[in-house]
Amino acid sequence: PALMAAPSEVRADGRRPAMMRQLTTERGLLTRADGSARWEQDGSVVLAAVYGPRTIQARKENTEHLAIEVNYRPASGMQTSMERESEMVLRRTLEQVVLTSLHPRLGITVVVQIVSADGSLEACVANAACAALIDAGVPMRGVLCAASCAIMPGIGLVADPTADEERAATAVATMSYCFRGGKAGEAPPMALPEAEAEVLQTTSNGSMSEEDFLGLAVLGRDAAFSVFEFFKASAKRFHASKEVEIEGMARAAKEAAARSKELGQGAGFRRTFGGSAASNKPVAGGGGGGGGGGALQTAT
């Protein structure tokens, strides 16, 4: 969808400057994690997992707040200084969104695995981490939504740049926002066009003027709002599928209980019939009473 007024030039992949790529997400993929999610923006794919809140080592405890640890794993090779910087940025961003005061002395670990990268990777990482936190049920102030934007020569501001566009851009910025509040079915107050774009976290590369930065902040806000709308739609689909799954499990349990009851009644009849037949069998060294004892022994 078009996010804001922008030049009419068409980008190499056919998108208008302010258009996002196709968003896809899945939750609950990892059984051993407390929450997990896969986030895709076309060629950029990230898998995130959350462990906790749980007890941690005493040296890592915070007596007042929940401790957040981030592990950033590249698609291949060893971790570099860029990945370690990304860990720090994501941790600081999550500390502003997660309600850390609710779980003092505990900690959570957020593991981010890069599957493939084709631009806007930092935004994908933040969105994947938020989806995993939601799946884990970690309380947050709002929904963390991130979007990358770039300044392209001859085009201007573009949203959700690909890797090729990032290499050709004069500047690239990733903006993170926390959308919260508002009535059901309405946009959060800070997502409205007339509202001031409150940026939660910003990272940028390249040179830009103050006017360009303000334009990136507005475009990033609008792009992040489209991510927020996608979060809401995916949450509805997820809960609808869970309701169908629960209903199916309930029906299966009722059917299994009915079958078990029928089998139990049949087994009881066979046991009664078998006892009567066994009592008619003679047992060496016993009379009628011995026959009864033989029946008990046979049943045993």
mmCIF file of N, CA, C and O in Angstrom, residues 13-109:
data_model
loop_
_atom_site.group_PDB
_atom_site.id
_atom_site.type_symbol
_atom_site.label_atom_id
_atom_site.label_comp_id
_atom_site.label_asym_id
_atom_site.label_seq_id
_atom_site.Cartn_x
_atom_site.Cartn_y
_atom_site.Cartn_z
ATOM 1 N N ASP A 13 12.262 -3.233 -8.644
ATOM 2 C CA ASP A 13 11.393 -4.392 -8.419
ATOM 3 C C ASP A 13 9.924 -4.094 -8.706
ATOM 4 O O ASP A 13 9.048 -4.904 -8.394
ATOM 5 N N GLY A 14 9.644 -2.918 -9.291
ATOM 6 C CA GLY A 14 8.286 -2.591 -9.675
ATOM 7 C C GLY A 14 7.482 -1.846 -8.630
ATOM 8 O O GLY A 14 6.346 -1.443 -8.895
ATOM 9 N N ARG A 15 8.044 -1.636 -7.444
ATOM 10 C CA ARG A 15 7.309 -0.945 -6.385
ATOM 11 C C ARG A 15 7.398 0.569 -6.545
ATOM 12 O O ARG A 15 8.374 1.093 -7.074
ATOM 13 N N ARG A 16 6.376 1.246 -6.027
ATOM 14 C CA ARG A 16 6.453 2.686 -5.883
ATOM 15 C C ARG A 16 7.391 3.008 -4.724
ATOM 16 O O ARG A 16 7.643 2.161 -3.868
ATOM 17 N N PRO A 17 7.912 4.233 -4.670
ATOM 18 C CA PRO A 17 8.900 4.546 -3.621
ATOM 19 C C PRO A 17 8.438 4.267 -2.198
ATOM 20 O O PRO A 17 9.245 3.872 -1.352
ATOM 21 N N ALA A 18 7.163 4.456 -1.901
ATOM 22 C CA ALA A 18 6.682 4.321 -0.522
ATOM 23 C C ALA A 18 5.999 2.990 -0.257
ATOM 24 O O ALA A 18 5.274 2.852 0.719
ATOM 25 N N MET A 19 6.244 1.994 -1.082
ATOM 26 C CA MET A 19 5.593 0.702 -0.907
ATOM 27 C C MET A 19 6.510 -0.278 -0.181
ATOM 28 O O MET A 19 7.708 -0.342 -0.434
ATOM 29 N N MET A 20 5.894 -1.054 0.713
ATOM 30 C CA MET A 20 6.595 -2.125 1.413
ATOM 31 C C MET A 20 6.558 -3.398 0.575
ATOM 32 O O MET A 20 5.712 -3.561 -0.302
ATOM 33 N N ARG A 21 7.479 -4.299 0.867
ATOM 34 C CA ARG A 21 7.423 -5.623 0.258
ATOM 35 C C ARG A 21 6.404 -6.497 0.995
ATOM 36 O O ARG A 21 5.864 -6.103 2.027
ATOM 37 N N GLN A 22 6.161 -7.688 0.459
ATOM 38 C CA GLN A 22 5.225 -8.614 1.072
ATOM 39 C C GLN A 22 5.737 -9.050 2.441
ATOM 40 O O GLN A 22 6.886 -9.466 2.587
ATOM 41 N N LEU A 23 4.877 -8.961 3.452
ATOM 42 C CA LEU A 23 5.228 -9.377 4.810
ATOM 43 C C LEU A 23 4.626 -10.747 5.100
ATOM 44 O O LEU A 23 3.476 -11.012 4.753
ATOM 45 N N THR A 24 5.414 -11.604 5.750
ATOM 46 C CA THR A 24 4.953 -12.938 6.133
ATOM 47 C C THR A 24 5.505 -13.259 7.511
ATOM 48 O O THR A 24 6.668 -12.941 7.808
ATOM 49 N N THR A 25 4.699 -13.870 8.353
ATOM 50 C CA THR A 25 5.185 -14.267 9.675
ATOM 51 C C THR A 25 4.504 -15.546 10.124
ATOM 52 O O THR A 25 3.375 -15.842 9.721
ATOM 53 N N GLU A 26 5.215 -16.310 10.940
ATOM 54 C CA GLU A 26 4.696 -17.511 11.590
ATOM 55 C C GLU A 26 5.138 -17.495 13.039
ATOM 56 O O GLU A 26 6.246 -17.039 13.348
ATOM 57 N N ARG A 27 4.285 -18.004 13.920
ATOM 58 C CA ARG A 27 4.604 -18.034 15.346
ATOM 59 C C ARG A 27 4.563 -19.449 15.884
ATOM 60 O O ARG A 27 3.922 -20.329 15.328
ATOM 61 N N GLY A 28 5.298 -19.648 17.005
ATOM 62 C CA GLY A 28 5.261 -20.938 17.678
ATOM 63 C C GLY A 28 5.925 -22.056 16.906
ATOM 64 O O GLY A 28 5.464 -23.197 16.951
ATOM 65 N N LEU A 29 7.013 -21.762 16.215
ATOM 66 C CA LEU A 29 7.686 -22.773 15.400
ATOM 67 C C LEU A 29 8.606 -23.671 16.213
ATOM 68 O O LEU A 29 8.819 -24.835 15.853
ATOM 69 N N LEU A 30 9.187 -23.144 17.294
ATOM 70 C CA LEU A 30 10.165 -23.890 18.084
ATOM 71 C C LEU A 30 9.512 -24.388 19.371
ATOM 72 O O LEU A 30 8.970 -23.597 20.148
ATOM 73 N N THR A 31 9.592 -25.690 19.618
ATOM 74 C CA THR A 31 8.898 -26.273 20.770
ATOM 75 C C THR A 31 9.625 -26.013 22.084
ATOM 76 O O THR A 31 8.991 -25.930 23.133
ATOM 77 N N ARG A 32 10.934 -25.889 22.056
ATOM 78 C CA ARG A 32 11.691 -25.722 23.300
ATOM 79 C C ARG A 32 11.772 -24.274 23.760
ATOM 80 O O ARG A 32 12.167 -24.002 24.892
ATOM 81 N N ALA A 33 11.437 -23.339 22.888
ATOM 82 C CA ALA A 33 11.462 -21.920 23.256
ATOM 83 C C ALA A 33 10.114 -21.527 23.857
ATOM 84 O O ALA A 33 9.080 -22.116 23.548
ATOM 85 N N ASP A 34 10.134 -20.516 24.735
ATOM 86 C CA ASP A 34 8.887 -20.005 25.308
ATOM 87 C C ASP A 34 8.089 -19.219 24.285
ATOM 88 O O ASP A 34 6.873 -19.070 24.409
ATOM 89 N N GLY A 35 8.763 -18.706 23.274
ATOM 90 C CA GLY A 35 8.102 -18.006 22.177
ATOM 91 C C GLY A 35 9.024 -17.959 20.975
ATOM 92 O O GLY A 35 10.246 -17.861 21.136
ATOM 93 N N SER A 36 8.474 -18.045 19.796
ATOM 94 C CA SER A 36 9.304 -18.020 18.594
ATOM 95 C C SER A 36 8.494 -17.464 17.432
ATOM 96 O O SER A 36 7.262 -17.498 17.436
ATOM 97 N N ALA A 37 9.207 -16.957 16.432
ATOM 98 C CA ALA A 37 8.536 -16.386 15.264
ATOM 99 C C ALA A 37 9.512 -16.347 14.094
ATOM 100 O O ALA A 37 10.724 -16.213 14.279
ATOM 101 N N ARG A 38 8.955 -16.476 12.928
ATOM 102 C CA ARG A 38 9.700 -16.324 11.674
ATOM 103 C C ARG A 38 9.131 -15.104 10.957
ATOM 104 O O ARG A 38 7.909 -14.990 10.796
ATOM 105 N N TRP A 39 10.007 -14.208 10.554
ATOM 106 C CA TRP A 39 9.572 -12.966 9.911
ATOM 107 C C TRP A 39 10.240 -12.851 8.544
ATOM 108 O O TRP A 39 11.456 -12.993 8.426
ATOM 109 N N GLU A 40 9.432 -12.577 7.528
ATOM 110 C CA GLU A 40 9.946 -12.465 6.165
ATOM 111 C C GLU A 40 9.491 -11.156 5.540
ATOM 112 O O GLU A 40 8.332 -10.766 5.664
ATOM 113 N N GLN A 41 10.424 -10.493 4.901
ATOM 114 C CA GLN A 41 10.128 -9.361 4.022
ATOM 115 C C GLN A 41 10.794 -9.677 2.698
ATOM 116 O O GLN A 41 11.927 -9.279 2.442
ATOM 117 N N ASP A 42 10.082 -10.443 1.887
ATOM 118 C CA ASP A 42 10.586 -10.919 0.611
ATOM 119 C C ASP A 42 11.866 -11.738 0.829
ATOM 120 O O ASP A 42 11.824 -12.812 1.411
ATOM 121 N N GLY A 43 13.033 -11.226 0.413
ATOM 122 C CA GLY A 43 14.258 -12.002 0.520
ATOM 123 C C GLY A 43 14.944 -11.933 1.864
ATOM 124 O O GLY A 43 15.937 -12.631 2.095
ATOM 125 N N SER A 44 14.466 -11.113 2.766
ATOM 126 C CA SER A 44 15.035 -11.019 4.113
ATOM 127 C C SER A 44 14.203 -11.869 5.059
ATOM 128 O O SER A 44 13.002 -11.619 5.236
ATOM 129 N N VAL A 45 14.841 -12.878 5.653
ATOM 130 C CA VAL A 45 14.140 -13.832 6.515
ATOM 131 C C VAL A 45 14.892 -13.936 7.838
ATOM 132 O O VAL A 45 16.110 -14.137 7.856
ATOM 133 N N VAL A 46 14.166 -13.808 8.946
ATOM 134 C CA VAL A 46 14.767 -13.857 10.284
ATOM 135 C C VAL A 46 13.935 -14.798 11.155
ATOM 136 O O VAL A 46 12.703 -14.765 11.111
ATOM 137 N N LEU A 47 14.617 -15.608 11.949
ATOM 138 C CA LEU A 47 13.970 -16.487 12.916
ATOM 139 C C LEU A 47 14.378 -16.020 14.308
ATOM 140 O O LEU A 47 15.568 -15.858 14.592
ATOM 141 N N ALA A 48 13.396 -15.784 15.180
ATOM 142 C CA ALA A 48 13.671 -15.290 16.535
ATOM 143 C C ALA A 48 13.054 -16.229 17.558
ATOM 144 O O ALA A 48 11.981 -16.795 17.330
ATOM 145 N N ALA A 49 13.743 -16.389 18.691
ATOM 146 C CA ALA A 49 13.254 -17.231 19.788
ATOM 147 C C ALA A 49 13.451 -16.495 21.101
ATOM 148 O O ALA A 49 14.433 -15.764 21.274
ATOM 149 N N VAL A 50 12.525 -16.682 22.033
ATOM 150 C CA VAL A 50 12.573 -16.057 23.346
ATOM 151 C C VAL A 50 12.552 -17.148 24.408
ATOM 152 O O VAL A 50 11.706 -18.053 24.351
ATOM 153 N N TYR A 51 13.472 -17.043 25.369
ATOM 154 C CA TYR A 51 13.537 -17.976 26.489
ATOM 155 C C TYR A 51 13.380 -17.176 27.784
ATOM 156 O O TYR A 51 14.173 -16.292 28.070
ATOM 157 N N GLY A 52 12.337 -17.510 28.553
ATOM 158 C CA GLY A 52 12.073 -16.798 29.785
ATOM 159 C C GLY A 52 10.737 -16.072 29.741
ATOM 160 O O GLY A 52 9.966 -16.248 28.792
ATOM 161 N N PRO A 53 10.482 -15.278 30.806
ATOM 162 C CA PRO A 53 11.344 -14.943 31.943
ATOM 163 C C PRO A 53 11.706 -16.174 32.788
ATOM 164 O O PRO A 53 10.863 -17.016 33.027
ATOM 165 N N ARG A 54 12.967 -16.208 33.225
ATOM 166 C CA ARG A 54 13.477 -17.335 33.996
ATOM 167 C C ARG A 54 14.603 -16.853 34.893
ATOM 168 O O ARG A 54 15.112 -15.738 34.742
ATOM 169 N N THR A 55 14.998 -17.720 35.837
ATOM 170 C CA THR A 55 16.097 -17.367 36.729
ATOM 171 C C THR A 55 17.404 -17.335 35.945
ATOM 172 O O THR A 55 17.610 -18.118 35.005
ATOM 173 N N ILE A 56 18.284 -16.441 36.329
ATOM 174 C CA ILE A 56 19.569 -16.289 35.647
ATOM 175 C C ILE A 56 20.694 -16.269 36.686
ATOM 176 O O ILE A 56 20.436 -16.322 37.893
ATOM 177 N N GLN A 57 21.908 -16.215 36.218
ATOM 178 C CA GLN A 57 23.052 -16.176 37.119
ATOM 179 C C GLN A 57 23.006 -14.916 37.981
ATOM 180 O O GLN A 57 22.565 -13.856 37.544
ATOM 181 N N ALA A 58 23.487 -15.050 39.207
ATOM 182 C CA ALA A 58 23.405 -13.943 40.165
ATOM 183 C C ALA A 58 24.124 -12.692 39.647
ATOM 184 O O ALA A 58 23.661 -11.568 39.869
ATOM 185 N N ARG A 59 25.224 -12.881 38.941
ATOM 186 C CA ARG A 59 25.985 -11.712 38.457
ATOM 187 C C ARG A 59 25.235 -10.951 37.359
ATOM 188 O O ARG A 59 25.549 -9.799 37.069
ATOM 189 N N LYS A 60 24.237 -11.596 36.729
ATOM 190 C CA LYS A 60 23.454 -10.940 35.688
ATOM 191 C C LYS A 60 22.132 -10.381 36.208
ATOM 192 O O LYS A 60 21.417 -9.711 35.474
ATOM 193 N N GLU A 61 21.809 -10.659 37.459
ATOM 194 C CA GLU A 61 20.532 -10.220 38.016
ATOM 195 C C GLU A 61 20.471 -8.706 38.191
ATOM 196 O O GLU A 61 21.479 -8.057 38.445
ATOM 197 N N ASN A 62 19.259 -8.196 38.046
ATOM 198 C CA ASN A 62 18.975 -6.803 38.365
ATOM 199 C C ASN A 62 17.845 -6.812 39.390
ATOM 200 O O ASN A 62 16.776 -7.356 39.128
ATOM 201 N N THR A 63 18.111 -6.251 40.545
ATOM 202 C CA THR A 63 17.133 -6.326 41.635
ATOM 203 C C THR A 63 15.863 -5.536 41.350
ATOM 204 O O THR A 63 14.865 -5.700 42.058
ATOM 205 N N GLU A 64 15.867 -4.676 40.343
ATOM 206 C CA GLU A 64 14.711 -3.841 40.057
ATOM 207 C C GLU A 64 14.057 -4.130 38.708
ATOM 208 O O GLU A 64 12.891 -3.811 38.512
ATOM 209 N N HIS A 65 14.811 -4.726 37.798
ATOM 210 C CA HIS A 65 14.290 -4.890 36.446
ATOM 211 C C HIS A 65 14.620 -6.275 35.894
ATOM 212 O O HIS A 65 15.516 -6.961 36.366
ATOM 213 N N LEU A 66 13.873 -6.632 34.863
ATOM 214 C CA LEU A 66 14.136 -7.836 34.095
ATOM 215 C C LEU A 66 15.382 -7.621 33.244
ATOM 216 O O LEU A 66 15.518 -6.577 32.590
ATOM 217 N N ALA A 67 16.285 -8.571 33.252
ATOM 218 C CA ALA A 67 17.492 -8.477 32.438
ATOM 219 C C ALA A 67 17.224 -9.060 31.058
ATOM 220 O O ALA A 67 16.652 -10.143 30.936
ATOM 221 N N ILE A 68 17.613 -8.337 30.026
ATOM 222 C CA ILE A 68 17.393 -8.776 28.650
ATOM 223 C C ILE A 68 18.746 -9.053 28.001
ATOM 224 O O ILE A 68 19.634 -8.197 27.989
ATOM 225 N N GLU A 69 18.885 -10.250 27.460
ATOM 226 C CA GLU A 69 20.101 -10.643 26.743
ATOM 227 C C GLU A 69 19.728 -10.947 25.299
ATOM 228 O O GLU A 69 18.703 -11.580 25.030
ATOM 229 N N VAL A 70 20.546 -10.514 24.361
ATOM 230 C CA VAL A 70 20.286 -10.717 22.941
ATOM 231 C C VAL A 70 21.468 -11.463 22.323
ATOM 232 O O VAL A 70 22.622 -11.075 22.515
ATOM 233 N N ASN A 71 21.164 -12.542 21.609
ATOM 234 C CA ASN A 71 22.164 -13.295 20.849
ATOM 235 C C ASN A 71 21.845 -13.170 19.369
ATOM 236 O O ASN A 71 20.777 -13.608 18.923
ATOM 237 N N TYR A 72 22.760 -12.569 18.633
ATOM 238 C CA TYR A 72 22.564 -12.311 17.201
ATOM 239 C C TYR A 72 23.439 -13.280 16.424
ATOM 240 O O TYR A 72 24.663 -13.262 16.549
ATOM 241 N N ARG A 73 22.820 -14.131 15.623
ATOM 242 C CA ARG A 73 23.560 -15.138 14.874
ATOM 243 C C ARG A 73 23.459 -14.861 13.381
ATOM 244 O O ARG A 73 22.359 -14.840 12.825
ATOM 245 N N PRO A 74 24.587 -14.647 12.714
ATOM 246 C CA PRO A 74 24.545 -14.372 11.270
ATOM 247 C C PRO A 74 24.157 -15.614 10.480
ATOM 248 O O PRO A 74 24.150 -16.732 11.000
ATOM 249 N N ALA A 75 23.849 -15.417 9.214
ATOM 250 C CA ALA A 75 23.450 -16.536 8.364
ATOM 251 C C ALA A 75 24.577 -17.545 8.193
ATOM 252 O O ALA A 75 24.335 -18.745 8.070
ATOM 253 N N SER A 76 25.812 -17.078 8.191
ATOM 254 C CA SER A 76 26.961 -17.968 8.060
ATOM 255 C C SER A 76 28.178 -17.292 8.680
ATOM 256 O O SER A 76 28.245 -16.071 8.803
ATOM 257 N N GLY A 77 29.136 -18.111 9.075
ATOM 258 C CA GLY A 77 30.372 -17.567 9.626
ATOM 259 C C GLY A 77 30.251 -17.155 11.072
ATOM 260 O O GLY A 77 29.220 -17.348 11.731
ATOM 261 N N MET A 78 31.334 -16.572 11.574
ATOM 262 C CA MET A 78 31.390 -16.139 12.960
ATOM 263 C C MET A 78 30.787 -14.747 13.123
ATOM 264 O O MET A 78 30.673 -13.983 12.170
ATOM 265 N N GLN A 79 30.428 -14.432 14.353
ATOM 266 C CA GLN A 79 29.892 -13.114 14.659
ATOM 267 C C GLN A 79 30.979 -12.058 14.545
ATOM 268 O O GLN A 79 32.101 -12.259 14.993
ATOM 269 N N THR A 80 30.639 -10.927 13.940
ATOM 270 C CA THR A 80 31.587 -9.821 13.772
ATOM 271 C C THR A 80 31.165 -8.653 14.664
ATOM 272 O O THR A 80 30.167 -8.710 15.384
ATOM 273 N N SER A 81 31.935 -7.572 14.578
ATOM 274 C CA SER A 81 31.613 -6.381 15.375
ATOM 275 C C SER A 81 30.265 -5.788 14.972
ATOM 276 O O SER A 81 29.561 -5.196 15.799
ATOM 277 N N MET A 82 29.868 -5.956 13.711
ATOM 278 C CA MET A 82 28.575 -5.433 13.261
ATOM 279 C C MET A 82 27.428 -6.171 13.952
ATOM 280 O O MET A 82 26.444 -5.556 14.373
ATOM 281 N N GLU A 83 27.564 -7.498 14.086
ATOM 282 C CA GLU A 83 26.524 -8.267 14.775
ATOM 283 C C GLU A 83 26.474 -7.906 16.254
ATOM 284 O O GLU A 83 25.394 -7.816 16.844
ATOM 285 N N ARG A 84 27.637 -7.692 16.858
ATOM 286 C CA ARG A 84 27.655 -7.317 18.280
ATOM 287 C C ARG A 84 27.019 -5.943 18.486
ATOM 288 O O ARG A 84 26.331 -5.716 19.493
ATOM 289 N N GLU A 85 27.236 -5.046 17.542
ATOM 290 C CA GLU A 85 26.573 -3.735 17.626
ATOM 291 C C GLU A 85 25.064 -3.885 17.457
ATOM 292 O O GLU A 85 24.280 -3.221 18.145
ATOM 293 N N SER A 86 24.648 -4.775 16.554
ATOM 294 C CA SER A 86 23.214 -5.017 16.361
ATOM 295 C C SER A 86 22.588 -5.606 17.619
ATOM 296 O O SER A 86 21.438 -5.287 17.948
ATOM 297 N N GLU A 87 23.318 -6.456 18.331
ATOM 298 C CA GLU A 87 22.842 -6.987 19.609
ATOM 299 C C GLU A 87 22.560 -5.869 20.600
ATOM 300 O O GLU A 87 21.511 -5.840 21.251
ATOM 301 N N MET A 88 23.507 -4.950 20.694
ATOM 302 C CA MET A 88 23.365 -3.843 21.637
ATOM 303 C C MET A 88 22.169 -2.964 21.263
ATOM 304 O O MET A 88 21.375 -2.567 22.143
ATOM 305 N N VAL A 89 22.014 -2.656 19.974
ATOM 306 C CA VAL A 89 20.906 -1.804 19.528
ATOM 307 C C VAL A 89 19.571 -2.468 19.821
ATOM 308 O O VAL A 89 18.639 -1.830 20.342
ATOM 309 N N LEU A 90 19.463 -3.761 19.515
ATOM 310 C CA LEU A 90 18.202 -4.461 19.754
ATOM 311 C C LEU A 90 17.899 -4.563 21.244
ATOM 312 O O LEU A 90 16.752 -4.387 21.665
ATOM 313 N N ARG A 91 18.919 -4.805 22.054
ATOM 314 C CA ARG A 91 18.696 -4.897 23.499
ATOM 315 C C ARG A 91 18.190 -3.570 24.047
ATOM 316 O O ARG A 91 17.239 -3.530 24.840
ATOM 317 N N ARG A 92 18.794 -2.465 23.635
ATOM 318 C CA ARG A 92 18.346 -1.155 24.110
ATOM 319 C C ARG A 92 16.929 -0.847 23.643
ATOM 320 O O ARG A 92 16.145 -0.227 24.370
ATOM 321 N N THR A 93 16.600 -1.280 22.442
ATOM 322 C CA THR A 93 15.248 -1.058 21.937
ATOM 323 C C THR A 93 14.231 -1.853 22.736
ATOM 324 O O THR A 93 13.176 -1.337 23.140
ATOM 325 N N LEU A 94 14.536 -3.126 23.003
ATOM 326 C CA LEU A 94 13.610 -3.976 23.749
ATOM 327 C C LEU A 94 13.446 -3.493 25.187
ATOM 328 O O LEU A 94 12.358 -3.613 25.766
ATOM 329 N N GLU A 95 14.485 -2.940 25.768
ATOM 330 C CA GLU A 95 14.393 -2.432 27.135
ATOM 331 C C GLU A 95 13.416 -1.266 27.242
ATOM 332 O O GLU A 95 12.877 -1.005 28.324
ATOM 333 N N GLN A 96 13.171 -0.573 26.137
ATOM 334 C CA GLN A 96 12.213 0.525 26.144
ATOM 335 C C GLN A 96 10.774 0.057 25.904
ATOM 336 O O GLN A 96 9.830 0.814 26.138
ATOM 337 N N VAL A 97 10.605 -1.179 25.460
ATOM 338 C CA VAL A 97 9.279 -1.689 25.122
ATOM 339 C C VAL A 97 8.780 -2.682 26.165
ATOM 340 O O VAL A 97 7.612 -2.655 26.564
ATOM 341 N N VAL A 98 9.655 -3.585 26.618
ATOM 342 C CA VAL A 98 9.264 -4.610 27.571
ATOM 343 C C VAL A 98 9.052 -3.982 28.948
ATOM 344 O O VAL A 98 9.809 -3.100 29.372
ATOM 345 N N LEU A 99 8.028 -4.441 29.668
ATOM 346 C CA LEU A 99 7.767 -3.960 31.030
ATOM 347 C C LEU A 99 8.705 -4.694 31.988
ATOM 348 O O LEU A 99 8.322 -5.647 32.670
ATOM 349 N N THR A 100 9.920 -4.234 32.042
ATOM 350 C CA THR A 100 10.970 -4.930 32.801
ATOM 351 C C THR A 100 10.741 -4.880 34.303
ATOM 352 O O THR A 100 11.222 -5.753 35.031
ATOM 353 N N SER A 101 9.999 -3.892 34.806
ATOM 354 C CA SER A 101 9.803 -3.771 36.255
ATOM 355 C C SER A 101 8.912 -4.875 36.825
ATOM 356 O O SER A 101 8.874 -5.062 38.038
ATOM 357 N N LEU A 102 8.214 -5.608 35.969
ATOM 358 C CA LEU A 102 7.316 -6.659 36.443
ATOM 359 C C LEU A 102 8.048 -7.943 36.821
ATOM 360 O O LEU A 102 7.483 -8.805 37.495
ATOM 361 N N HIS A 103 9.288 -8.089 36.373
ATOM 362 C CA HIS A 103 10.020 -9.335 36.627
ATOM 363 C C HIS A 103 11.437 -9.043 37.132
ATOM 364 O O HIS A 103 12.422 -9.366 36.462
ATOM 365 N N PRO A 104 11.583 -8.437 38.309
ATOM 366 C CA PRO A 104 12.935 -8.193 38.829
ATOM 367 C C PRO A 104 13.644 -9.502 39.142
ATOM 368 O O PRO A 104 13.006 -10.512 39.459
ATOM 369 N N ARG A 105 14.955 -9.483 39.020
ATOM 370 C CA ARG A 105 15.839 -10.626 39.298
ATOM 371 C C ARG A 105 15.719 -11.757 38.276
ATOM 372 O O ARG A 105 16.452 -12.740 38.362
ATOM 373 N N LEU A 106 14.822 -11.625 37.314
ATOM 374 C CA LEU A 106 14.695 -12.638 36.272
ATOM 375 C C LEU A 106 15.309 -12.119 34.975
ATOM 376 O O LEU A 106 15.758 -10.973 34.900
ATOM 377 N N GLY A 107 15.334 -12.954 33.974
ATOM 378 C CA GLY A 107 15.899 -12.547 32.702
ATOM 379 C C GLY A 107 15.243 -13.260 31.538
ATOM 380 O O GLY A 107 14.618 -14.311 31.693
ATOM 381 N N ILE A 108 15.355 -12.667 30.359
ATOM 382 C CA ILE A 108 14.942 -13.314 29.126
ATOM 383 C C ILE A 108 16.099 -13.269 28.141
ATOM 384 O O ILE A 108 16.926 -12.344 28.180
ATOM 385 N N THR A 109 16.159 -14.265 27.304
ATOM 386 C CA THR A 109 17.168 -14.328 26.253
ATOM 387 C C THR A 109 16.456 -14.316 24.914
ATOM 388 O O THR A 109 15.562 -15.136 24.674
#
